[in-house]
Coordinates of C-alpha atoms in Angstrom, one line a residue:
M277 CA 0.0 0.0 0.0
K278 CA 1.2 3.5 -0.7
K279 CA 2.6 5.7 2.1
L280 CA 1.2 9.2 2.1
S281 CA 3.9 11.7 1.3
N282 CA 3.8 15.1 3.0
F283 CA 0.9 13.7 5.0
A284 CA 1.6 15.9 8.1
L285 CA 1.6 19.0 5.9
A286 CA -1.7 18.0 4.1
A287 CA -3.5 17.2 7.3
G288 CA -2.2 20.4 8.9
V289 CA -3.6 22.5 6.1
A290 CA -7.0 20.8 6.6
L291 CA -7.0 21.2 10.3
A292 CA -5.9 24.8 10.3
L293 CA -8.5 26.2 7.9
P294 CA -10.2 29.1 9.6
A295 CA -13.9 30.1 9.4
V296 CA -14.2 33.3 7.5
A297 CA -16.7 36.0 8.3
A298 CA -19.7 36.3 5.9
N299 CA -19.2 38.5 2.9
K300 CA -22.4 38.7 1.0
A301 CA -20.7 40.4 -2.0
A302 CA -18.2 37.5 -2.5
Q303 CA -18.8 34.8 -5.1
P304 CA -18.0 31.4 -3.4
V305 CA -15.0 29.9 -5.3
V306 CA -14.0 26.4 -4.3
Q307 CA -10.3 26.2 -3.6
E308 CA -8.1 23.3 -4.7
A309 CA -5.7 23.4 -1.8
P310 CA -8.2 22.5 1.0
L311 CA -9.9 19.9 -1.3
R312 CA -6.5 18.2 -1.8
A313 CA -5.7 18.3 1.9
H314 CA -9.0 16.8 2.9
L315 CA -8.8 14.2 0.2
A316 CA -5.2 13.2 1.2
F317 CA -6.3 12.7 4.8
L318 CA -9.6 10.9 4.2
A319 CA -8.0 8.5 1.8
S320 CA -4.9 7.8 4.0
D321 CA -4.2 4.5 5.7
L322 CA -4.9 6.2 9.1
L323 CA -8.6 6.1 8.4
E324 CA -8.4 2.4 7.3
G325 CA -10.8 2.7 4.4
R326 CA -13.6 4.3 6.4
G327 CA -15.4 1.0 6.9
T328 CA -19.0 0.7 8.2
G329 CA -18.8 -0.6 11.8
Q330 CA -15.0 -0.2 11.9
R331 CA -12.6 2.0 13.7
G332 CA -11.8 4.0 10.6
G333 CA -15.4 4.9 10.2
D334 CA -15.5 6.3 13.7
L335 CA -12.4 8.4 13.1
T336 CA -13.9 9.7 9.9
V337 CA -17.0 10.9 11.6
S338 CA -14.9 12.7 14.2
Y339 CA -12.9 14.4 11.5
L340 CA -15.9 15.5 9.6
E341 CA -17.8 17.0 12.6
N342 CA -14.7 18.9 13.7
Q343 CA -14.0 20.2 10.1
A344 CA -17.7 21.2 9.8
M345 CA -17.3 23.2 13.0
A346 CA -14.0 24.8 11.8
A347 CA -15.6 25.8 8.5
G348 CA -18.3 27.7 10.4
L349 CA -21.2 25.4 9.7
K350 CA -24.0 25.4 12.3
P351 CA -24.9 22.0 13.8
A352 CA -27.9 20.5 11.9
N353 CA -29.2 18.3 14.7
G354 CA -29.8 20.6 17.6
N355 CA -26.4 21.1 19.2
S356 CA -24.8 18.2 17.3
Y357 CA -23.4 17.6 13.9
R358 CA -24.2 13.9 14.2
Q359 CA -27.3 12.0 13.3
L360 CA -27.5 8.4 14.6
V361 CA -28.0 5.7 12.1
K362 CA -28.8 2.3 13.6
I363 CA -27.5 -0.5 11.4
A364 CA -27.7 -4.3 11.8
G365 CA -25.0 -6.5 10.5
V366 CA -26.6 -9.8 9.4
K367 CA -24.9 -13.0 8.4
T368 CA -26.9 -16.1 7.6
D369 CA -25.9 -19.2 9.6
A370 CA -26.6 -21.8 6.9
A371 CA -25.3 -24.7 9.0
A372 CA -27.8 -24.0 11.7
S373 CA -30.7 -23.3 9.3
T374 CA -33.1 -26.0 8.2
L375 CA -34.9 -24.0 5.6
R376 CA -36.1 -25.9 2.5
L377 CA -38.4 -25.6 -0.5
E378 CA -41.0 -28.4 -0.5
T379 CA -43.3 -29.7 -3.2
G380 CA -45.8 -32.4 -2.4
G381 CA -44.2 -32.8 1.0
A382 CA -40.7 -33.6 -0.5
A383 CA -37.8 -31.2 -0.3
L384 CA -36.4 -29.8 -3.5
P385 CA -32.6 -30.5 -3.7
A386 CA -31.1 -27.1 -3.1
S387 CA -28.0 -26.1 -1.2
F388 CA -27.3 -22.7 0.3
G389 CA -24.9 -20.7 -1.8
K390 CA -24.8 -23.0 -4.8
D391 CA -28.6 -23.0 -5.6
W392 CA -30.1 -20.3 -3.5
V393 CA -29.3 -17.7 -0.8
Y394 CA -31.4 -16.1 1.8
A395 CA -31.2 -13.8 4.9
P396 CA -33.5 -12.0 7.3
G397 CA -34.7 -8.6 6.0
D398 CA -35.8 -7.5 9.4
A399 CA -32.6 -7.9 11.4
Q400 CA -34.0 -10.8 13.5
A401 CA -31.8 -13.8 14.3
A402 CA -34.4 -16.5 14.0
H403 CA -37.5 -17.2 12.0
S404 CA -39.7 -20.3 11.4
F405 CA -41.5 -20.8 8.1
N406 CA -44.4 -22.8 6.8
A407 CA -45.5 -20.6 4.0
D408 CA -47.1 -21.0 0.6
L409 CA -45.2 -19.7 -2.5
V410 CA -46.8 -17.4 -5.1
F411 CA -45.3 -16.3 -8.4
V412 CA -46.1 -12.6 -9.0
G413 CA -44.2 -12.0 -12.3
Y414 CA -42.1 -8.9 -12.1
G415 CA -43.6 -8.0 -8.7
I416 CA -44.5 -4.5 -9.9
T417 CA -47.4 -2.2 -9.0
A418 CA -47.2 0.9 -11.2
S419 CA -50.4 2.9 -11.6
E420 CA -48.9 5.3 -14.2
E421 CA -48.2 2.2 -16.4
G422 CA -51.5 0.6 -15.7
W423 CA -49.6 -2.3 -14.3
D424 CA -50.4 -4.6 -11.3
D425 CA -48.6 -7.9 -11.0
Y426 CA -50.4 -8.7 -7.8
K427 CA -54.0 -8.2 -9.2
G428 CA -55.6 -8.1 -5.8
Q429 CA -53.9 -11.4 -4.7
D430 CA -53.7 -11.7 -0.9
V431 CA -50.0 -12.5 -0.3
K432 CA -50.1 -11.8 3.4
G433 CA -48.2 -14.4 5.3
K434 CA -46.9 -15.9 2.0
V435 CA -43.5 -15.9 0.2
I436 CA -43.5 -14.4 -3.2
V437 CA -41.3 -15.5 -6.1
M438 CA -40.6 -13.0 -8.9
M439 CA -38.3 -11.9 -11.7
V440 CA -35.8 -9.0 -11.6
N441 CA -35.7 -6.1 -14.1
D442 CA -39.0 -4.7 -15.6
P443 CA -41.2 -5.6 -18.5
M444 CA -39.5 -5.3 -21.9
P445 CA -40.6 -2.6 -24.4
T446 CA -42.7 -3.8 -27.4
A447 CA -43.4 -2.5 -30.9
E448 CA -46.8 -1.3 -29.6
A449 CA -45.3 0.2 -26.4
P450 CA -41.6 1.1 -27.1
N451 CA -41.4 3.4 -24.1
R452 CA -43.1 1.4 -21.4
F453 CA -41.1 1.2 -18.2
G454 CA -38.4 3.5 -19.6
G455 CA -37.9 1.6 -22.9
K456 CA -34.4 0.2 -22.9
A457 CA -33.5 2.0 -19.7
L458 CA -33.9 0.3 -16.4
T459 CA -36.5 1.9 -14.1
Y460 CA -36.7 1.6 -10.3
Y461 CA -39.4 -1.0 -10.7
G462 CA -36.7 -3.3 -12.1
R463 CA -34.3 -2.9 -9.2
W464 CA -34.2 -5.8 -6.7
T465 CA -34.5 -3.2 -3.9
Y466 CA -37.9 -2.2 -5.2
K467 CA -39.0 -5.8 -5.4
F468 CA -38.3 -6.4 -1.7
E469 CA -39.9 -3.1 -0.7
E470 CA -43.1 -3.8 -2.6
A471 CA -43.3 -7.3 -1.1
K472 CA -43.2 -5.8 2.3
R473 CA -45.9 -3.3 1.4
K474 CA -48.1 -6.1 0.2
G475 CA -47.8 -8.0 3.4
A476 CA -45.6 -10.9 2.2
I477 CA -43.3 -12.5 4.8
G478 CA -40.7 -13.3 2.3
A479 CA -39.5 -12.6 -1.2
L480 CA -37.3 -14.7 -3.5
L481 CA -35.9 -13.3 -6.8
I482 CA -35.1 -15.5 -9.8
H483 CA -31.6 -14.8 -11.1
T484 CA -30.6 -14.8 -14.7
D485 CA -27.5 -13.1 -16.1
A486 CA -29.5 -11.2 -18.6
S487 CA -32.2 -9.8 -16.2
A488 CA -29.8 -9.0 -13.4
S489 CA -27.0 -7.8 -15.7
Y490 CA -24.4 -9.8 -13.7
G491 CA -23.7 -13.4 -13.0
Y492 CA -25.0 -15.4 -10.1
S493 CA -21.5 -15.4 -8.6
V494 CA -22.1 -11.7 -7.7
V495 CA -25.2 -12.6 -5.8
K496 CA -23.5 -15.6 -4.1
N497 CA -20.4 -13.5 -3.0
S498 CA -22.7 -10.9 -1.5
W499 CA -24.8 -13.3 0.5
D500 CA -22.9 -16.5 1.2
G501 CA -20.8 -16.3 4.5
V502 CA -20.8 -12.5 4.2
E503 CA -22.1 -10.0 6.8
R504 CA -24.7 -7.8 5.1
F505 CA -25.9 -4.5 6.5
Q506 CA -29.4 -3.2 6.8
L507 CA -31.2 -0.5 8.7
A508 CA -32.2 -1.5 12.2
Q509 CA -34.5 1.5 12.6
G510 CA -37.6 2.7 10.8
T511 CA -39.7 0.2 8.8
P512 CA -38.2 -3.3 8.7
G513 CA -38.1 -5.5 5.6
T514 CA -39.7 -8.9 5.1
E515 CA -38.7 -11.7 7.3
L516 CA -36.9 -13.4 4.5
Q517 CA -35.1 -12.0 1.4
G518 CA -33.2 -14.1 -1.1
W519 CA -32.4 -15.3 -4.6
L520 CA -32.9 -18.5 -6.6
T521 CA -30.6 -19.6 -9.4
N522 CA -32.5 -20.0 -12.7
D523 CA -32.0 -23.8 -12.6
T524 CA -33.4 -24.0 -9.1
A525 CA -36.4 -21.9 -10.1
V526 CA -37.1 -24.0 -13.2
A527 CA -37.0 -27.2 -11.0
L528 CA -39.3 -25.7 -8.4
F529 CA -41.9 -24.6 -10.9
K530 CA -41.7 -28.0 -12.8
A531 CA -42.2 -29.8 -9.5
S532 CA -45.3 -27.7 -9.1
G533 CA -46.6 -28.7 -12.5
L534 CA -45.8 -25.3 -14.0
D535 CA -43.6 -24.1 -16.9
L536 CA -41.5 -21.1 -15.8
D537 CA -40.8 -20.0 -19.4
Q538 CA -44.5 -19.9 -20.2
L539 CA -45.1 -17.9 -17.0
R540 CA -42.3 -15.5 -17.9
A541 CA -43.9 -14.8 -21.2
A542 CA -47.3 -14.3 -19.6
A543 CA -45.7 -11.8 -17.1
E544 CA -44.8 -9.5 -20.0
R545 CA -48.5 -8.7 -20.4
K546 CA -50.7 -6.4 -18.3
D547 CA -53.3 -9.1 -17.9
F548 CA -50.8 -11.4 -16.1
Q549 CA -52.4 -13.1 -13.1
P550 CA -50.4 -14.2 -10.0
V551 CA -50.0 -18.0 -9.8
A552 CA -49.9 -20.0 -6.6
L553 CA -47.2 -22.7 -6.6
K554 CA -47.9 -26.1 -5.2
A555 CA -44.9 -25.5 -3.0
K556 CA -44.0 -24.2 0.5
L557 CA -41.1 -22.7 2.3
V558 CA -40.6 -24.7 5.4
G559 CA -38.1 -24.8 8.3
E560 CA -35.9 -22.6 10.5
M561 CA -33.7 -19.7 9.3
K562 CA -30.9 -18.7 11.7
A563 CA -28.6 -15.7 11.4
D564 CA -25.9 -13.9 13.4
V565 CA -27.0 -10.3 14.0
R566 CA -25.0 -7.5 15.5
L567 CA -26.2 -3.9 16.0
V568 CA -23.9 -1.0 15.0
D569 CA -24.3 2.7 15.6
Q570 CA -23.1 4.8 12.7
Y571 CA -23.6 8.5 12.0
N572 CA -24.5 10.9 9.3
V573 CA -22.7 14.3 9.8
A574 CA -24.6 17.5 8.9
G575 CA -23.9 21.2 9.2
V576 CA -25.9 24.2 7.9
V577 CA -25.3 27.6 6.4
P578 CA -28.4 29.6 7.5
G579 CA -30.2 31.5 4.8
T580 CA -30.5 35.3 4.7
D581 CA -34.1 35.8 3.5
P582 CA -36.6 36.0 6.4
K583 CA -39.0 33.7 4.6
L584 CA -36.9 31.5 2.4
K585 CA -34.4 30.6 5.1
S586 CA -36.9 28.1 6.4
E587 CA -36.2 26.1 3.2
V588 CA -33.0 24.2 2.5
V589 CA -30.7 23.0 -0.3
I590 CA -28.8 19.8 0.7
Y591 CA -25.4 18.9 -0.7
S592 CA -24.5 15.3 0.1
A593 CA -21.7 12.7 -0.3
H594 CA -21.1 9.4 1.4
W595 CA -18.1 9.2 3.7
D596 CA -17.8 5.4 3.9
H597 CA -15.9 2.9 1.8
L598 CA -15.1 -0.8 2.3
G599 CA -12.7 -0.5 5.2
K600 CA -10.2 -3.3 6.1
Q601 CA -10.9 -6.7 4.6
G602 CA -9.1 -10.0 3.9
T603 CA -5.5 -10.9 4.3
G604 CA -2.3 -10.0 2.4
A605 CA 0.1 -7.2 2.0
D606 CA -2.7 -4.6 1.6
T607 CA -6.0 -5.0 3.4
I608 CA -7.1 -1.4 3.3
F609 CA -9.7 -0.3 0.7
N610 CA -8.8 3.4 0.9
G611 CA -11.6 4.6 -1.5
A612 CA -9.8 7.7 -2.7
V613 CA -12.1 8.4 -5.6
D614 CA -15.0 6.5 -4.2
N615 CA -15.8 8.5 -2.2
A616 CA -13.1 10.4 -0.3
S617 CA -13.3 12.8 -3.3
G618 CA -16.9 13.7 -2.8
T619 CA -16.5 13.9 1.0
A620 CA -13.5 16.3 0.6
A621 CA -15.3 18.3 -2.0
L622 CA -18.2 19.1 0.4
L623 CA -15.7 20.3 3.0
A624 CA -14.1 22.6 0.5
M625 CA -17.5 23.8 -0.7
A626 CA -18.7 24.5 2.9
Q627 CA -15.6 26.6 3.6
E628 CA -16.7 28.9 0.8
A629 CA -20.4 28.8 1.3
V630 CA -20.2 30.2 4.8
K631 CA -18.6 33.4 3.4
S632 CA -21.6 34.2 1.2
P633 CA -24.9 32.7 2.4
G634 CA -27.8 32.3 0.0
K635 CA -31.4 33.3 0.6
R636 CA -32.3 29.7 1.4
S637 CA -30.4 27.7 4.0
Q638 CA -27.8 25.2 2.7
M639 CA -27.0 21.9 4.4
F640 CA -23.8 19.9 3.9
L641 CA -24.6 16.3 4.6
W642 CA -22.1 13.4 4.8
V643 CA -24.0 10.1 4.9
A644 CA -23.0 6.8 6.3
A645 CA -23.1 3.3 4.8
E646 CA -23.8 4.0 1.2
E647 CA -21.7 1.0 0.2
Q648 CA -24.1 -1.1 2.2
G649 CA -27.2 0.0 0.3
L650 CA -27.7 3.7 0.7
L651 CA -28.4 3.2 4.4
G652 CA -27.3 6.6 5.7
S653 CA -29.3 8.6 3.2
A654 CA -32.3 6.2 3.7
A655 CA -32.2 6.8 7.4
Y656 CA -32.1 10.6 6.8
A657 CA -35.1 10.4 4.5
E658 CA -37.1 8.5 7.2
A659 CA -36.1 10.9 10.0
P660 CA -35.0 14.1 8.2
L661 CA -33.2 16.9 10.1
W662 CA -35.1 19.4 8.0
P663 CA -38.7 19.0 6.8
L664 CA -38.8 17.3 3.4
D665 CA -41.5 19.6 2.2
K666 CA -39.1 22.4 2.9
T667 CA -36.2 20.8 1.2
A668 CA -35.7 22.4 -2.2
A669 CA -33.2 19.9 -3.7
N670 CA -30.6 17.4 -3.0
L671 CA -27.3 17.6 -5.0
N672 CA -25.1 14.5 -4.5
L673 CA -21.4 14.0 -5.2
D674 CA -20.0 10.5 -5.5
S675 CA -16.6 9.8 -7.2
L676 CA -15.2 13.0 -8.6
N677 CA -13.2 13.6 -11.7
W678 CA -9.5 13.1 -10.7
I679 CA -8.2 13.3 -14.3
G680 CA -8.7 16.9 -15.4
T681 CA -11.2 19.5 -16.4
T682 CA -13.9 18.8 -19.0
R683 CA -16.0 20.8 -21.4
D684 CA -19.1 18.9 -20.2
I685 CA -20.7 17.8 -16.9
G686 CA -23.0 14.9 -16.1
T687 CA -26.4 15.7 -14.8
A688 CA -28.4 12.5 -15.6
G689 CA -31.7 12.6 -13.7
S690 CA -31.9 16.3 -13.4
E691 CA -34.3 16.4 -16.4
R692 CA -37.0 14.8 -14.2
T693 CA -37.4 18.2 -12.4
D694 CA -36.8 21.9 -12.8
L695 CA -33.2 21.2 -11.8
G696 CA -32.5 20.2 -15.4
K697 CA -33.0 23.7 -16.8
M698 CA -31.1 25.2 -13.8
A699 CA -28.2 22.8 -14.4
E700 CA -28.1 23.9 -18.1
A701 CA -28.0 27.6 -17.0
T702 CA -25.3 26.8 -14.5
A703 CA -23.2 25.0 -17.1
K704 CA -23.6 27.9 -19.6
N705 CA -22.5 30.4 -17.0
M706 CA -19.3 28.3 -16.5
K707 CA -18.8 28.0 -20.3
M708 CA -19.6 24.3 -20.1
V709 CA -22.3 22.1 -21.6
I710 CA -24.4 19.2 -20.2
A711 CA -23.1 15.8 -21.2
K712 CA -25.2 13.9 -23.8
E713 CA -27.7 11.7 -22.2
K714 CA -27.4 7.9 -22.6
P715 CA -30.0 5.2 -21.9
D716 CA -29.7 4.3 -18.2
L717 CA -29.4 0.6 -18.8
A718 CA -27.9 -0.2 -15.4
G719 CA -30.4 2.0 -13.4
G720 CA -27.6 4.3 -12.2
Y721 CA -30.1 6.9 -11.1
F722 CA -31.4 4.5 -8.4
R723 CA -28.0 3.5 -7.0
S724 CA -26.7 6.7 -5.4
D725 CA -27.6 8.6 -2.2
H726 CA -29.7 11.2 -4.0
F727 CA -32.3 8.5 -4.7
S728 CA -33.2 8.3 -1.1
F729 CA -34.4 11.9 -1.4
A730 CA -36.0 11.4 -4.7
K731 CA -38.1 8.5 -3.3
A732 CA -39.3 10.9 -0.6
G733 CA -40.3 13.5 -3.2
V734 CA -37.3 15.8 -3.1
P735 CA -35.9 16.9 -6.5
A736 CA -32.5 15.2 -6.5
F737 CA -29.7 13.9 -8.7
S738 CA -26.0 13.2 -8.6
I739 CA -23.5 15.4 -10.5
T740 CA -21.1 13.2 -12.4
S741 CA -17.9 13.8 -14.5
G742 CA -18.1 14.8 -18.1
S743 CA -16.0 12.9 -20.7
D744 CA -15.0 15.6 -23.1
Y745 CA -11.6 16.3 -21.5
L746 CA -9.6 19.5 -22.2
G747 CA -6.0 18.9 -23.1
D748 CA -4.6 15.5 -24.0
K749 CA -7.8 13.5 -24.6
E750 CA -6.0 10.2 -25.4
K751 CA -4.2 10.3 -22.1
A752 CA -7.3 11.3 -20.2
E753 CA -9.2 8.4 -21.7
Q754 CA -6.4 6.0 -20.7
M755 CA -6.5 7.3 -17.2
R756 CA -10.3 7.0 -17.1
A757 CA -10.1 3.4 -18.3
S758 CA -7.5 2.6 -15.7
Y759 CA -9.9 3.4 -12.9
R760 CA -12.2 0.6 -13.8
K761 CA -9.6 -1.8 -12.5
S762 CA -9.4 0.1 -9.2
Y763 CA -13.1 0.5 -8.5
H764 CA -13.8 -1.1 -5.1
Q765 CA -10.2 -2.4 -5.0
V766 CA -7.3 -1.7 -2.7
S767 CA -5.7 0.2 -5.5
D768 CA -8.2 3.1 -5.3
E769 CA -5.6 5.2 -3.4
Y770 CA -4.8 8.9 -3.4
D771 CA -1.9 9.9 -5.7
P772 CA -0.2 13.3 -4.8
T773 CA 0.4 13.8 -8.6
W774 CA -3.3 14.1 -9.3
S775 CA -4.6 17.4 -10.5
M776 CA -7.4 18.8 -8.4
A777 CA -8.8 20.9 -11.3
G778 CA -11.4 18.4 -12.4
M779 CA -12.6 17.8 -8.8
A780 CA -12.7 21.5 -8.1
Q781 CA -14.7 22.1 -11.4
M782 CA -17.3 19.5 -10.3
A783 CA -17.5 21.0 -6.8
Q784 CA -17.8 24.5 -8.2
F785 CA -20.6 23.5 -10.6
T786 CA -22.5 21.8 -7.7
L787 CA -22.1 24.8 -5.4
N788 CA -23.1 27.2 -8.2
L789 CA -26.2 25.2 -9.0
G790 CA -27.1 24.9 -5.3
R791 CA -26.7 28.6 -4.9
M792 CA -29.0 29.2 -7.9
V793 CA -31.6 26.9 -6.2
A794 CA -31.1 28.7 -2.9
D795 CA -31.8 32.1 -4.5
A796 CA -34.6 31.1 -6.8
P797 CA -38.1 32.6 -6.2
K798 CA -39.6 29.1 -5.7
M799 CA -38.4 25.6 -5.0
P800 CA -37.9 23.2 -8.0
E801 CA -40.7 20.9 -8.9
W802 CA -41.0 17.5 -10.6
K803 CA -42.1 17.2 -14.2
A804 CA -45.7 16.3 -14.5
G805 CA -46.3 12.5 -14.3
D806 CA -43.0 11.6 -12.7
A807 CA -43.6 8.8 -10.2
F808 CA -41.3 10.3 -7.6
G809 CA -43.0 13.7 -7.7
K810 CA -46.1 12.0 -6.3
A811 CA -44.3 11.5 -3.0
R812 CA -44.0 15.3 -2.5
A813 CA -47.6 15.8 -3.6
R814 CA -48.7 13.6 -0.7

């Protein structure tokens, strides 16, 4: 692992940054020096990869709250910069579990890990099952699409089986469920959430490489013998969550006298009806559960307008990464780009924002446990420090541009709300353009912390790097390609030779856009018909 050169100097710069008195005439300009200093420290080995439930995570929270105080931010949670996030670490004890799939009283041959995986979704260590199985197609209820895979079927107390992804576009309906793009209805997280809302006690997803966009090994490696984290506060999930391999699902349906491929075809139509399997989930599920207290960190720049200061713009970034794992010469997943960069950027932005407050208040929010499933931002959305109906927007930063400045900037998802036009104006003012939109095949909009806000009805998106690099484009593309090998690897480390210009550019764009929102006559609104806008309307 790399040793951090000039570490003491870098840390010293970060720790010595003074709070500056407000100067309303000044235009906030993000400085590269503090951004680099914060990044160097946050990505250093001293913070051990900022892991959830690990010592490095605790040190990170302490650093952030002290830097928020030094920058002049006001505590967002009463007298505290911290917001408690209760998390449960859950690890299935397959050896102690007797869970099985039964058809006609006989157990279907299926071994944990190889053929299926499961875990409690409610952070409880033990559950007993004797529940019927029901196939519900894609498991989607979407009124705006005229779609209901449950069709009034009472699944309370039952375990539902369903497909991932969402219904495919057709010649007659080329844009249904986003056309080629993945919608939130296709995400496995939605499937589990909807199962809970319908009263099911369990949910099993059928894996195929095509529908999931990754191999079953990805699922297995995330569930078999691995501690998985979930919120231990707010609304719990279903008692059981899990996945079946396609072969296991085919065998299960065949033993029930059903043809899975025929049912898949039927599930592509609106008139699909849920199908009860002649099968049960039977036995005991055991898991090791530990509770972990983690923290979001939040500070506020109060607004200047007597009325508008009661509304807020939130800038967010997740402070966590993967921490210390495994054995070998290097066990620290430093997470320099993902997401020490975004975490450092918010600190540098806050330092400037306090000098020139906007009409609305501005909150800088560092959320916990993003790598574990957006848990910190989800906890904030369930128990917000500022009323959600008074939250004008959430602008999120995750993995900043470490390569160099670009002519364009990524704002995918902003077009869902008035933020799209505001982002265009911000880019134009910076002599930039908005990056060309591409079909969101992997559902990226639903996989960053801004989405926790969007689900709650707050206009939100993540600012991402452009790709039209200024200067040596070939070298820039080579550098960009090299990061793919470092993503979520121990090699994602801070390099003192990095230019901060691209990161500062993204941070400046975000701060400029946030300031535009803060000073606008009214809060941004969702475009008519957008599903997430309905949450704010309620």
